[in-house]
PDB file of C-alpha atoms and ligand atoms in Angstrom:
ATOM      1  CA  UNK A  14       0.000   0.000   0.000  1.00 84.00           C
ATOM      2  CA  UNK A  15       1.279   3.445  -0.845  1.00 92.00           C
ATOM      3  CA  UNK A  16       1.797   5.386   1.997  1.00 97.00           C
ATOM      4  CA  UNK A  17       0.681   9.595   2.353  1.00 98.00           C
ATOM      5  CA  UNK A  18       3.956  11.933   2.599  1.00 98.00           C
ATOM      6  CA  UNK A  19       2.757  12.228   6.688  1.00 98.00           C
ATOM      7  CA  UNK A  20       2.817   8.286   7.142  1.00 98.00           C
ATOM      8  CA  UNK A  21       5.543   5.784   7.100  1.00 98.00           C
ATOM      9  CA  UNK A  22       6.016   2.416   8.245  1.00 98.00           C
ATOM     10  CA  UNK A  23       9.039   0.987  10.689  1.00 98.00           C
ATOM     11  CA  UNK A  24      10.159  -2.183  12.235  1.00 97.00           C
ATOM     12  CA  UNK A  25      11.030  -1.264  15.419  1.00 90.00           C
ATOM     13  CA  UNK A  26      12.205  -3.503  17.320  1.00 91.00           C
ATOM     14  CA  UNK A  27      12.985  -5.953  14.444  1.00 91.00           C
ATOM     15  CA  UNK A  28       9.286  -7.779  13.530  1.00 94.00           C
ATOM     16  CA  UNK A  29       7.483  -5.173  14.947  1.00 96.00           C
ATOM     17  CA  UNK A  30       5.588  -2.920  12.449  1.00 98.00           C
ATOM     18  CA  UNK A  31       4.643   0.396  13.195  1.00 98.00           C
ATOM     19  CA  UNK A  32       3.217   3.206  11.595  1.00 98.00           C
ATOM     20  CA  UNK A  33       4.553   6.599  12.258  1.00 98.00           C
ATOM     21  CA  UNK A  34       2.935   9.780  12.093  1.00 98.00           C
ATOM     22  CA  UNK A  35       4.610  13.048  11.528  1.00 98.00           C
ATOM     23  CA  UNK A  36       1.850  15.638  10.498  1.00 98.00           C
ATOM     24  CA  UNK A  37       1.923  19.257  10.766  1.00 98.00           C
ATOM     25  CA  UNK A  38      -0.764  19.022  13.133  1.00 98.00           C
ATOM     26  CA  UNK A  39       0.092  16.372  15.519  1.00 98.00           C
ATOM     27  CA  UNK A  40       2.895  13.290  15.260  1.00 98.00           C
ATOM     28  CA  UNK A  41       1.914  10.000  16.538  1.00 98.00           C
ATOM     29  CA  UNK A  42       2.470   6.346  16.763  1.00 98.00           C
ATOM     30  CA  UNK A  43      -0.076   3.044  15.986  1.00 98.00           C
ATOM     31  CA  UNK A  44       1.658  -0.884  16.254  1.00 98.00           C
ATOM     32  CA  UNK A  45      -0.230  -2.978  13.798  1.00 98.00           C
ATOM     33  CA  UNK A  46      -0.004  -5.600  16.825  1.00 98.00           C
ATOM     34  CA  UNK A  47      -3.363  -4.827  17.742  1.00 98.00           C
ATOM     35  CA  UNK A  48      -4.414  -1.909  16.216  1.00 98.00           C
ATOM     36  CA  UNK A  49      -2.600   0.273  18.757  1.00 98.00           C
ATOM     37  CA  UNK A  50      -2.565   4.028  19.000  1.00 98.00           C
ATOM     38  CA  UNK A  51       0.425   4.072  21.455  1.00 98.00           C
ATOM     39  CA  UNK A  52       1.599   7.914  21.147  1.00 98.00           C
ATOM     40  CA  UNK A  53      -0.433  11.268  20.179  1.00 98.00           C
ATOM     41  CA  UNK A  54       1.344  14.766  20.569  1.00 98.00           C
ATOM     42  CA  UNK A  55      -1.600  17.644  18.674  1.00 98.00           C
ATOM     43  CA  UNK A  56       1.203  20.387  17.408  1.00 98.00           C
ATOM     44  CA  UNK A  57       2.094  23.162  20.202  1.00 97.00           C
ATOM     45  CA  UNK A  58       1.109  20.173  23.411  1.00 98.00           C
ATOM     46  CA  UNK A  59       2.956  17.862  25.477  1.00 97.00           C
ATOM     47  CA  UNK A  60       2.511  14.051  24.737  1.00 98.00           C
ATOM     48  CA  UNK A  61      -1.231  13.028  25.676  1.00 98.00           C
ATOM     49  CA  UNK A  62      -0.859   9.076  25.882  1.00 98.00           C
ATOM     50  CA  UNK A  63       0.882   7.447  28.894  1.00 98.00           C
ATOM     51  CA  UNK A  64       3.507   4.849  27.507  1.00 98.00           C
ATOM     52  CA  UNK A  65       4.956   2.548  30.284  1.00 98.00           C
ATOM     53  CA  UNK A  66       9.189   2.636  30.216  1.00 98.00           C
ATOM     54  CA  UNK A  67       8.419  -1.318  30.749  1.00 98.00           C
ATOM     55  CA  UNK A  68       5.860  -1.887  28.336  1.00 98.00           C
ATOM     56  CA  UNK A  69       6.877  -4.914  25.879  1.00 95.00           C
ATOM     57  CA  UNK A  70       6.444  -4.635  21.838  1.00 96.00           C
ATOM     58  CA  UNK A  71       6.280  -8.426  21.458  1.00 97.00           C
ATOM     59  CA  UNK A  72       4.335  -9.542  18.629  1.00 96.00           C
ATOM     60  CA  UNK A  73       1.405 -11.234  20.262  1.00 97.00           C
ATOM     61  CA  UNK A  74       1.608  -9.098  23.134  1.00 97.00           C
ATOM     62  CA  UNK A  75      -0.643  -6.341  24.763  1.00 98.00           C
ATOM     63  CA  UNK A  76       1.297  -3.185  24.849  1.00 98.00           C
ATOM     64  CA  UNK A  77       0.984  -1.148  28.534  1.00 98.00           C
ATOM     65  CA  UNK A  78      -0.287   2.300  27.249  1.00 98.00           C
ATOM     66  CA  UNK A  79      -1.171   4.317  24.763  1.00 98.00           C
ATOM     67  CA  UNK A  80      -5.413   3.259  23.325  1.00 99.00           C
ATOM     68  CA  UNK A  81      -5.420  -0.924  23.968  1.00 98.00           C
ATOM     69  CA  UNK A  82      -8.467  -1.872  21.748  1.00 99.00           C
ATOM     70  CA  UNK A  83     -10.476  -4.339  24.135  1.00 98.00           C
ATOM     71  CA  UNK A  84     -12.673  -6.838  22.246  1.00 98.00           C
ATOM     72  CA  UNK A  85     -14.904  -8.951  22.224  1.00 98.00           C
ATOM     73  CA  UNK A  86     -14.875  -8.937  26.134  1.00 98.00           C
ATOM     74  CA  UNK A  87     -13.979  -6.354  28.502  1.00 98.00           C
ATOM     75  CA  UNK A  88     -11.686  -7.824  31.486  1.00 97.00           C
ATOM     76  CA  UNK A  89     -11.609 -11.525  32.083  1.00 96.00           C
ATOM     77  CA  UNK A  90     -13.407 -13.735  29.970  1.00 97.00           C
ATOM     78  CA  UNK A  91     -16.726 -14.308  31.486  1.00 91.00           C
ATOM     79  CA  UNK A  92     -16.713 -18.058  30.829  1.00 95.00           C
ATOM     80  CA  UNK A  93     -13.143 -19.202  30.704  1.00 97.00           C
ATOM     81  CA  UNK A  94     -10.515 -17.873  32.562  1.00 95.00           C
ATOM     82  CA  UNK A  95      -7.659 -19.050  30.616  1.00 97.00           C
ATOM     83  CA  UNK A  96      -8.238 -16.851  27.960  1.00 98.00           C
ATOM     84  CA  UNK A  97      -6.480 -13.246  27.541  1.00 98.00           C
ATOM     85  CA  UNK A  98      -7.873 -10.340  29.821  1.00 98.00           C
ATOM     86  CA  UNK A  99      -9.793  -8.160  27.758  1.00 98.00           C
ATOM     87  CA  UNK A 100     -10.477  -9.968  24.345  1.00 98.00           C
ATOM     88  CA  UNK A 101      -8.020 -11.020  22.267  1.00 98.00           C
ATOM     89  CA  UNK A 102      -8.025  -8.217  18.834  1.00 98.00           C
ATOM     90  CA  UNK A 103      -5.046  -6.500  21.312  1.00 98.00           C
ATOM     91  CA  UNK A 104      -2.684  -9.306  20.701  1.00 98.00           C
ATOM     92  CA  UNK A 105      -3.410 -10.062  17.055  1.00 98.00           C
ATOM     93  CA  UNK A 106      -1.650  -8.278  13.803  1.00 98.00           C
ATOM     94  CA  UNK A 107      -3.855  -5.519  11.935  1.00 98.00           C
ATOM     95  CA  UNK A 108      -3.579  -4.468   8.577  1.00 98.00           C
ATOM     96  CA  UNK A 109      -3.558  -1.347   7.489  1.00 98.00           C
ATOM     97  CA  UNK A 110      -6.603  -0.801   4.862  1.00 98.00           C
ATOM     98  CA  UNK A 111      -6.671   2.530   4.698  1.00 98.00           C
ATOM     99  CA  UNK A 112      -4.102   5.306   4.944  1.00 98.00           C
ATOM    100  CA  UNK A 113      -4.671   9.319   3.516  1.00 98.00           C
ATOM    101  CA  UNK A 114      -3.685  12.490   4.897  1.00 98.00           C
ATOM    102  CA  UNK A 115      -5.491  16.286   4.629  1.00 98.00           C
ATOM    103  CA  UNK A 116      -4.378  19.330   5.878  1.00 98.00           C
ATOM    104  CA  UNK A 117      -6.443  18.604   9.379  1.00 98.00           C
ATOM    105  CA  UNK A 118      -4.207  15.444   9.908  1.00 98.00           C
ATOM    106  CA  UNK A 119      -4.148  11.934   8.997  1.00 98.00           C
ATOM    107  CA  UNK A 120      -7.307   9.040   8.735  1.00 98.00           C
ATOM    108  CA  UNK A 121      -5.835   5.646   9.134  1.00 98.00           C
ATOM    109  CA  UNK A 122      -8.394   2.713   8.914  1.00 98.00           C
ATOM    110  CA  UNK A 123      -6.549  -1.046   9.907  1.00 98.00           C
ATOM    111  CA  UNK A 124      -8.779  -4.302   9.540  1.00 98.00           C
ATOM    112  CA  UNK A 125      -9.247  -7.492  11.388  1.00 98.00           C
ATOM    113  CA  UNK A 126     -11.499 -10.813  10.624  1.00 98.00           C
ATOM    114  CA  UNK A 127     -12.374 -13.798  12.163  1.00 98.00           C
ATOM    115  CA  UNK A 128      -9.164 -16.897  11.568  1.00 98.00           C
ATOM    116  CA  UNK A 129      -8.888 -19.999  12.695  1.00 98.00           C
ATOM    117  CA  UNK A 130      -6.840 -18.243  15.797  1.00 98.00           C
ATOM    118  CA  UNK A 131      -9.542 -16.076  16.451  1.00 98.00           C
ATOM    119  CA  UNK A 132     -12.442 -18.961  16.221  1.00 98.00           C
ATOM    120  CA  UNK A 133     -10.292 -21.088  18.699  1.00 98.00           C
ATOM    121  CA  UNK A 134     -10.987 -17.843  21.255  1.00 98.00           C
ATOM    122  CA  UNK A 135     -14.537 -16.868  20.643  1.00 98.00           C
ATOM    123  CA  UNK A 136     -16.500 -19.454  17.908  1.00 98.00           C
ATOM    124  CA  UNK A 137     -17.909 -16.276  15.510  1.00 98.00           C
ATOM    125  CA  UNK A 138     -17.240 -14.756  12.230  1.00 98.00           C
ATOM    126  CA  UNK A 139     -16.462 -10.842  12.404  1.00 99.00           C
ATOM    127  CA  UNK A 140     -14.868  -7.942  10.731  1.00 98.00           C
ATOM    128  CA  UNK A 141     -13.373  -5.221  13.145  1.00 99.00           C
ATOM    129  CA  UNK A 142     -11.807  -2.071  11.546  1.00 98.00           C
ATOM    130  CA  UNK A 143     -10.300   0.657  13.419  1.00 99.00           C
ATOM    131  CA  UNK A 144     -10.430   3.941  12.331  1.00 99.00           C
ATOM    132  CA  UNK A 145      -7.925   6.529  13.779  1.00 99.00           C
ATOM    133  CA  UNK A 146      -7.828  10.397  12.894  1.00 98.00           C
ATOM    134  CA  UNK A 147      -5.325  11.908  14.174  1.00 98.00           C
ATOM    135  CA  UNK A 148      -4.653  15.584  14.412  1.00 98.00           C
ATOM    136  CA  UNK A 149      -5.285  18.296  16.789  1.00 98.00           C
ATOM    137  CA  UNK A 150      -7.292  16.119  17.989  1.00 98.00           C
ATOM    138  CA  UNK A 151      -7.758  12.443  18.087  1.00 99.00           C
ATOM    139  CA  UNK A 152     -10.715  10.250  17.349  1.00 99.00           C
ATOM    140  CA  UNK A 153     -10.933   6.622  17.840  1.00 99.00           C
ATOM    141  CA  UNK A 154     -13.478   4.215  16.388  1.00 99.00           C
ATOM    142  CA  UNK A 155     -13.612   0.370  16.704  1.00 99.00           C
ATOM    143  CA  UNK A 156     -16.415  -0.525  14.334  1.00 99.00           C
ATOM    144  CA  UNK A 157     -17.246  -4.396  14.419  1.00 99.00           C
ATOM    145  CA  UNK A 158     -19.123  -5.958  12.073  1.00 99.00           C
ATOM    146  CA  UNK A 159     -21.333  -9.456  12.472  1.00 98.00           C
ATOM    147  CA  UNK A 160     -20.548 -11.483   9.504  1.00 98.00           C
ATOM    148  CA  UNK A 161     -21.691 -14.846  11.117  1.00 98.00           C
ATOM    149  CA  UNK A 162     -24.995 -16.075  10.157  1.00 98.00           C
ATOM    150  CA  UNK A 163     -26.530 -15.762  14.110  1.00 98.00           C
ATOM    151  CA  UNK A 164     -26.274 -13.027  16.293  1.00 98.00           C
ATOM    152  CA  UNK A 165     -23.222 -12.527  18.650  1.00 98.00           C
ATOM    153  CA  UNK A 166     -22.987 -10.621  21.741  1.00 98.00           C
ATOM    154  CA  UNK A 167     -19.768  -8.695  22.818  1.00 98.00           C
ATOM    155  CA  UNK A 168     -18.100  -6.004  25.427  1.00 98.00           C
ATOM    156  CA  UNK A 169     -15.179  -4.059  25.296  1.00 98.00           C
ATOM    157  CA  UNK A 170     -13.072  -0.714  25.358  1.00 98.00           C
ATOM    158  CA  UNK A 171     -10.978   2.012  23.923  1.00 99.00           C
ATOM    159  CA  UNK A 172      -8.871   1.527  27.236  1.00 98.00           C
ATOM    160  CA  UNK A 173      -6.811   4.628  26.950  1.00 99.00           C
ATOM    161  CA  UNK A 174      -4.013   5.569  28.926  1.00 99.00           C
ATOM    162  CA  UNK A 175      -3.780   9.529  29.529  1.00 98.00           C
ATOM    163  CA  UNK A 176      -0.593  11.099  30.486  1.00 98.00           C
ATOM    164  CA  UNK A 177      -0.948  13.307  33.560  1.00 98.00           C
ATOM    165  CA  UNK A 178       1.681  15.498  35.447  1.00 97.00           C
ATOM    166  CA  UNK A 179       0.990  13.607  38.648  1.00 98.00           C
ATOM    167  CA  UNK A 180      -2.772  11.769  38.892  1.00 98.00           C
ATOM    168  CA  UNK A 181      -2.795  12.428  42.773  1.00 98.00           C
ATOM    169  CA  UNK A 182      -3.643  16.444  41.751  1.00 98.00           C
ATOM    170  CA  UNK A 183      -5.945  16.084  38.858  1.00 98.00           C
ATOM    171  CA  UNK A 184      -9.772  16.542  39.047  1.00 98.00           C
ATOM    172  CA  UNK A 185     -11.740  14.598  36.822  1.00 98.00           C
ATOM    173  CA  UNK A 186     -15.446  16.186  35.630  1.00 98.00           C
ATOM    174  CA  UNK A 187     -18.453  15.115  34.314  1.00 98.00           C
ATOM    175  CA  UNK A 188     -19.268  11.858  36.332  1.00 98.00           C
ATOM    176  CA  UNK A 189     -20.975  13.670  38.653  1.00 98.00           C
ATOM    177  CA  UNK A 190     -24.686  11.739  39.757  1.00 98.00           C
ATOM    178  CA  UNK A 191     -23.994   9.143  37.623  1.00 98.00           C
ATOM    179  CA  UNK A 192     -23.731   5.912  39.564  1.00 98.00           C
ATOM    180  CA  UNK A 193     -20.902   3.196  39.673  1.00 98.00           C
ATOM    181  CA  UNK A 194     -19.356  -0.057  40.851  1.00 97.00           C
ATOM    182  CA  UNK A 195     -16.238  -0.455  42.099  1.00 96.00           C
ATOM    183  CA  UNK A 196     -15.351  -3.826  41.029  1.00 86.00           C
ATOM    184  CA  UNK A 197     -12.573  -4.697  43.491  1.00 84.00           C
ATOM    185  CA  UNK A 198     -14.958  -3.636  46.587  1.00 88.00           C
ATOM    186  CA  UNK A 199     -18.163  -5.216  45.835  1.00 90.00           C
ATOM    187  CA  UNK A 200     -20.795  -5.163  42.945  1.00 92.00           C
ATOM    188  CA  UNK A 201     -22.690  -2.216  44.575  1.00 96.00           C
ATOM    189  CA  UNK A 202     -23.502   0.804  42.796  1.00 97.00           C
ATOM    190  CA  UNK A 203     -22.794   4.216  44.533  1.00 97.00           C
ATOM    191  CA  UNK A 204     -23.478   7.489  43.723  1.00 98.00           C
ATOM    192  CA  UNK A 205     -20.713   9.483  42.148  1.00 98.00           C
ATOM    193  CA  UNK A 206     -21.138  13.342  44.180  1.00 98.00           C
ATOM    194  CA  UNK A 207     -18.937  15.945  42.145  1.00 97.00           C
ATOM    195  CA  UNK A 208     -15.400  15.608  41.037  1.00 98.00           C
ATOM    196  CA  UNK A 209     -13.441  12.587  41.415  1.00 98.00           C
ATOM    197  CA  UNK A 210     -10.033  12.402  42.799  1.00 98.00           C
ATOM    198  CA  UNK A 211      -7.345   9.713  43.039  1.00 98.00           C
ATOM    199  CA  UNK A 212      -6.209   9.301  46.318  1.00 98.00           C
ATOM    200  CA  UNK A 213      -5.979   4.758  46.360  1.00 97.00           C
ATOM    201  CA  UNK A 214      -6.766   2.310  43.477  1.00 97.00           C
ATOM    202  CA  UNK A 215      -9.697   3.368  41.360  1.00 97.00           C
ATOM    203  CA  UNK A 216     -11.239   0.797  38.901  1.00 98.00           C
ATOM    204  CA  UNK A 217     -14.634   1.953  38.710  1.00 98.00           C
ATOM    205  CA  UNK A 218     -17.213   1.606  36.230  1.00 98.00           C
ATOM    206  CA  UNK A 219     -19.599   4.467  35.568  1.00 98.00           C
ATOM    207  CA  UNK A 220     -23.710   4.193  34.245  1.00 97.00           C
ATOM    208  CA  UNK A 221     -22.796   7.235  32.059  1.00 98.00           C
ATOM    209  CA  UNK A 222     -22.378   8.109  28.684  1.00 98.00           C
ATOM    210  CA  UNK A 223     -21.109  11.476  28.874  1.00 98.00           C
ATOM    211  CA  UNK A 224     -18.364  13.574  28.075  1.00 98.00           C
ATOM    212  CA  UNK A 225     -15.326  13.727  30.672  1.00 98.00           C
ATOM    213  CA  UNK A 226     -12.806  16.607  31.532  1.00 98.00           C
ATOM    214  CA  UNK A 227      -9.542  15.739  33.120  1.00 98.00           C
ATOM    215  CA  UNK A 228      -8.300  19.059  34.873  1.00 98.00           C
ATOM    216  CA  UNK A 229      -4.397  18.534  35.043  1.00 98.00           C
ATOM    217  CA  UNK A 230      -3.499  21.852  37.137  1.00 97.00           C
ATOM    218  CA  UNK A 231       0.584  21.055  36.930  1.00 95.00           C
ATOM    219  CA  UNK A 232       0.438  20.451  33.053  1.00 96.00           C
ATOM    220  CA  UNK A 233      -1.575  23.098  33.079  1.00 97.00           C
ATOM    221  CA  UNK A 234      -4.457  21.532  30.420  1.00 98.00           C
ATOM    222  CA  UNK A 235      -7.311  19.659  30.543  1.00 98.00           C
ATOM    223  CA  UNK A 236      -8.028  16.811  28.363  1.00 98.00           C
ATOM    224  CA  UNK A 237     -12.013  16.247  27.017  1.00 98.00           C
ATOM    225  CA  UNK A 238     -12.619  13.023  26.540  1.00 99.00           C
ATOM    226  CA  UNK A 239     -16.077  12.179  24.572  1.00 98.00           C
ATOM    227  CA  UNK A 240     -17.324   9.324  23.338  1.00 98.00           C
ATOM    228  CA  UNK A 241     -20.171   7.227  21.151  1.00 98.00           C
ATOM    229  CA  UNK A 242     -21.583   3.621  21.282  1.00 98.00           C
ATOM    230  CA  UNK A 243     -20.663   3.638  24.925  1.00 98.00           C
ATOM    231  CA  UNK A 244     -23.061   3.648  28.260  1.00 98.00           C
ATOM    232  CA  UNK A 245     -20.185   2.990  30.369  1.00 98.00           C
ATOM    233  CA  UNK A 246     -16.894   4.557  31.112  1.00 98.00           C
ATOM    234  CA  UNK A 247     -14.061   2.870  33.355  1.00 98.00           C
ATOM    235  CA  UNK A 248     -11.877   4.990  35.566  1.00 98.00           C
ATOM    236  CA  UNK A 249      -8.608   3.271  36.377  1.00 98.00           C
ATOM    237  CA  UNK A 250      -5.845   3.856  38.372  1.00 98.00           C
ATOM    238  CA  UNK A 251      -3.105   0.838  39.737  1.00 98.00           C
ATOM    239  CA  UNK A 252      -1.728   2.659  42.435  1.00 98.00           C
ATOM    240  CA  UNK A 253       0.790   1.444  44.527  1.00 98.00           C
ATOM    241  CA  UNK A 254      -0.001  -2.223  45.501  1.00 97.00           C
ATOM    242  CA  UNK A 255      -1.401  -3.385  42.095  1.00 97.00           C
ATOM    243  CA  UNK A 256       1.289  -1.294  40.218  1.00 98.00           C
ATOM    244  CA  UNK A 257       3.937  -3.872  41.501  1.00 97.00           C
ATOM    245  CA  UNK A 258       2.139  -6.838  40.118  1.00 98.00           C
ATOM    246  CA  UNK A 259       1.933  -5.067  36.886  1.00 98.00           C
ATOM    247  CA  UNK A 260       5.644  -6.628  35.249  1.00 98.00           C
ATOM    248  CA  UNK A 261       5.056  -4.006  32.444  1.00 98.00           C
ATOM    249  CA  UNK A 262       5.034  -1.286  34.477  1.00 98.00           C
ATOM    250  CA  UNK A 263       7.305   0.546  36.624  1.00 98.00           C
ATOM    251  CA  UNK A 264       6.629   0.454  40.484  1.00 98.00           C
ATOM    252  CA  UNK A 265       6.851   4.434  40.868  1.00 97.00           C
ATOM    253  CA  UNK A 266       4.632   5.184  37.702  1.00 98.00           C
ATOM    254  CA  UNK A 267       1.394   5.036  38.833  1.00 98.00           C
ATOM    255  CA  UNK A 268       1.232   9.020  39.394  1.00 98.00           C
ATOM    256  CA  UNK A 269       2.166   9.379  35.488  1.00 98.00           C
ATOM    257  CA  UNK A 270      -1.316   8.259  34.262  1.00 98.00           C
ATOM    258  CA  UNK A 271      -5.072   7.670  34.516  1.00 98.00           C
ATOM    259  CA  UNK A 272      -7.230   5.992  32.062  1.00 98.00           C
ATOM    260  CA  UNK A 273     -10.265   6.831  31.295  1.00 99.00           C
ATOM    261  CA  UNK A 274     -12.512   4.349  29.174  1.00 98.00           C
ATOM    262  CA  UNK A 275     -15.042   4.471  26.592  1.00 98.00           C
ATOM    263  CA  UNK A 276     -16.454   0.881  27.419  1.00 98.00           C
ATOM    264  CA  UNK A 277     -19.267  -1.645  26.200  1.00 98.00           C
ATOM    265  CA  UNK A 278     -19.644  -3.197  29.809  1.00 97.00           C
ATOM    266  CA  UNK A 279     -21.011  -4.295  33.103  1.00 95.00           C
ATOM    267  CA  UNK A 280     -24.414  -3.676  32.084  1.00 94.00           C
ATOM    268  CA  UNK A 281     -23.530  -2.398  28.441  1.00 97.00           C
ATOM    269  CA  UNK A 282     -23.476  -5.855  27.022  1.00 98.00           C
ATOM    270  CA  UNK A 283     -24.253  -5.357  23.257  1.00 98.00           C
ATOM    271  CA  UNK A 284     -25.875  -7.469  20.776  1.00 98.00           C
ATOM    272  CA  UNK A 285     -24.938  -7.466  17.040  1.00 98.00           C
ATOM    273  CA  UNK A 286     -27.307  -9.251  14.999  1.00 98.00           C
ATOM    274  CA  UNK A 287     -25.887 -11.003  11.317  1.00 98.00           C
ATOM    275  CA  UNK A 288     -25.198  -7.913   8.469  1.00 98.00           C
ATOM    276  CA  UNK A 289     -25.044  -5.797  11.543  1.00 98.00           C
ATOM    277  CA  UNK A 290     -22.407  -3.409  13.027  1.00 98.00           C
ATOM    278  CA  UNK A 291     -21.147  -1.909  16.365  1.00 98.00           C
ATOM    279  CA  UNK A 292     -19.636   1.671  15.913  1.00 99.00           C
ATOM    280  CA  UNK A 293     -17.204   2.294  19.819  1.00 99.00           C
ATOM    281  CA  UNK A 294     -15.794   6.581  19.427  1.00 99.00           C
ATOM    282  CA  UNK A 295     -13.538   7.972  21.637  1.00 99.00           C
ATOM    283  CA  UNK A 296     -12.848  11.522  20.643  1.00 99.00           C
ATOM    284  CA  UNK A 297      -9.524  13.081  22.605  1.00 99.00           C
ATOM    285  CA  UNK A 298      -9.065  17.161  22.565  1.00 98.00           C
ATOM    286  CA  UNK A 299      -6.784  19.256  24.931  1.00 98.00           C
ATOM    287  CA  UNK A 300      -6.923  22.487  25.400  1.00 98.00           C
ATOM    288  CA  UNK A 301      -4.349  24.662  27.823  1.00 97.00           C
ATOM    289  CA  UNK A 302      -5.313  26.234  30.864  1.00 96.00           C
TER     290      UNK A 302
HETATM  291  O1  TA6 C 428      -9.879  -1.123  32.871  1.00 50.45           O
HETATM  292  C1  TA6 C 428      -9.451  -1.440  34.155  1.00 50.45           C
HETATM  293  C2  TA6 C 428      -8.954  -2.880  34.168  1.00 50.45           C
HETATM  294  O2  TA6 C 428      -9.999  -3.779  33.884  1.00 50.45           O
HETATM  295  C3  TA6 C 428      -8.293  -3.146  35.512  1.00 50.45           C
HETATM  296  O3  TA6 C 428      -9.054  -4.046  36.292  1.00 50.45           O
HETATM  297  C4  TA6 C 428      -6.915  -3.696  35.138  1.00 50.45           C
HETATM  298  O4  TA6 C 428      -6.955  -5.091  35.017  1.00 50.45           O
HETATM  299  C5  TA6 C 428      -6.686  -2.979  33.810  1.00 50.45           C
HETATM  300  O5  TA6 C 428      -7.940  -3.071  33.149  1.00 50.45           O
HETATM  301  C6  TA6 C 428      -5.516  -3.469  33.007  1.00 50.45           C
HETATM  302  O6  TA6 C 428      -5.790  -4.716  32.434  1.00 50.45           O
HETATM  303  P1  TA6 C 428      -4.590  -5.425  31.603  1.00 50.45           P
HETATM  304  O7  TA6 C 428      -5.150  -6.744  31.168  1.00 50.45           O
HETATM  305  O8  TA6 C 428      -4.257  -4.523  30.444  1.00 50.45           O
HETATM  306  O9  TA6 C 428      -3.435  -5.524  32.564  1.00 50.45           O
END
């Protein structure tokens, strides 16, 4: 495929294709090992996705960072726990079907279907497609498509890892009376009153499908975070303890990032009937303080 001027295509580490973005409007990175937007920087701002100094880019592997595209299941599978956390499109290679370039950045579009690998994992034909524009801002959208002859039902996320100045002093809007479960504590919902803060681990998921701010007083920006084909959104953050089981992640890091979620779970389960589609957006703009 011929590549626009603003696109080009490494191997870096040997094996390891990735295109790279260098744009007048924003540079970025996205491995073809699962379809993985794993750097961002809109022209005139700091880097917006966290990348972990341990994260491996193994072939195969999920990658610690950047947008991990979770599908078809969002965290472990809900049958069989010896399959791979959060689906398994994150560990598979992408190709790239699409790649152009306008003045307002670059639209890359990089397809996955059902194998034999992918049958062994979850028994259904499908098409994903990822479409990425990327520019001053960013827009993410895993569109699925039921090729199968019966209906399918799936969960999952643009689990994106944002890069903040230290997560203990950010503020993060627009949650507020929506109602959640925090996973780790019990399978209660609670209220959500105003702002949330990250003082301990977070792994919430929120009832919500609205648009979040994430007020990062020491970078001095805030980063607004919408999204599309989504009534839930995740809120995670390791901290301390669960940061030094993570192997691909450095024990001190956990200030250096929050994620925030556009997710198809908990009680967003979605069903795709045959001929049928699934359009997940995540839509990333910062603006300075
Ligand atoms: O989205 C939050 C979460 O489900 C956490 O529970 C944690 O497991 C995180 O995803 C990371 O999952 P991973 O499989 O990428 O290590």
């Amino acid at each position: 495929m011929t590549l626009p001027p603003s696109v080009s295509l490494i191997e870096e580490p040997a094996g390891y294709p990735i295109l790279v973005i260098e744009h007048p409007a924003a540079s970025g990175r996205i491995a073809l090992n699962g379809a993985h937007v794993t750097d961002w920087i809109p022209e005139g701002h700091d880097p917006v996705l966290f990348m972990s100094a341990d994260a491996l880019l193994e072939t195969g592997k999920p990658i610690r960072g950047g947008i991990p595209v979770c599908w078809p299941w969002f965290g472990p599978n809900p049958t069989d726990s010896s399959k791979p956390a959060h689906g398994f499109v994150r560990q598979m290679s992408w190709e790239v079907d699409v790649a152009r370039e306008t003045t307002a950045g670059v639209d890359i579009v990089l397809k996955l279907s059902d194998s034999a690998a992918t049958k062994a994992l979850w028994p259904h034909a499908f098409s994903a497609r990822l479409h990425v524009h990327m520019g001053a801002s960013l827009q993410v959208t895993l569109q699925v498509t039921n090729t199968d002859s019966a209906a399918w039902t799936m969960t999952g996320a643009l689990h994106t890892y944002f890069n903040v100045e230290d997560v203990r002093k950010v503020a993060i809007h627009g949650l507020h009376g929506t109602q959640y479960v925090e996973g780790r504590l019990s399978p209660d919902k609670r209220p959500q009153h105003g702002t949330i803060v990250i003082d301990q681990e977070v792994d919430r998921m929120y009832i919500s499908d609205a648009t979040v701010i994430v007020h990062d007083p020491l970078w001095k920006r805030e980063l607004v975070i919408e999204k599309a084909g989504s009534l839930a959104t995740v809120v995670w953050n390791p901290w301390i303890e669960k940061s030094k089981r993570l192997a691909d992640l450095p024990d001190e890091a956990y200030p250096e990032f929050l994620c925030i979620e556009a997710a198809n779970a908990g009680e967003d389960v979605v069903t795709v009937q045959p001929g049928h589609e699934h359009l997940l957006m995540q839509r990333i703009d910062v603006r300075k303080l």
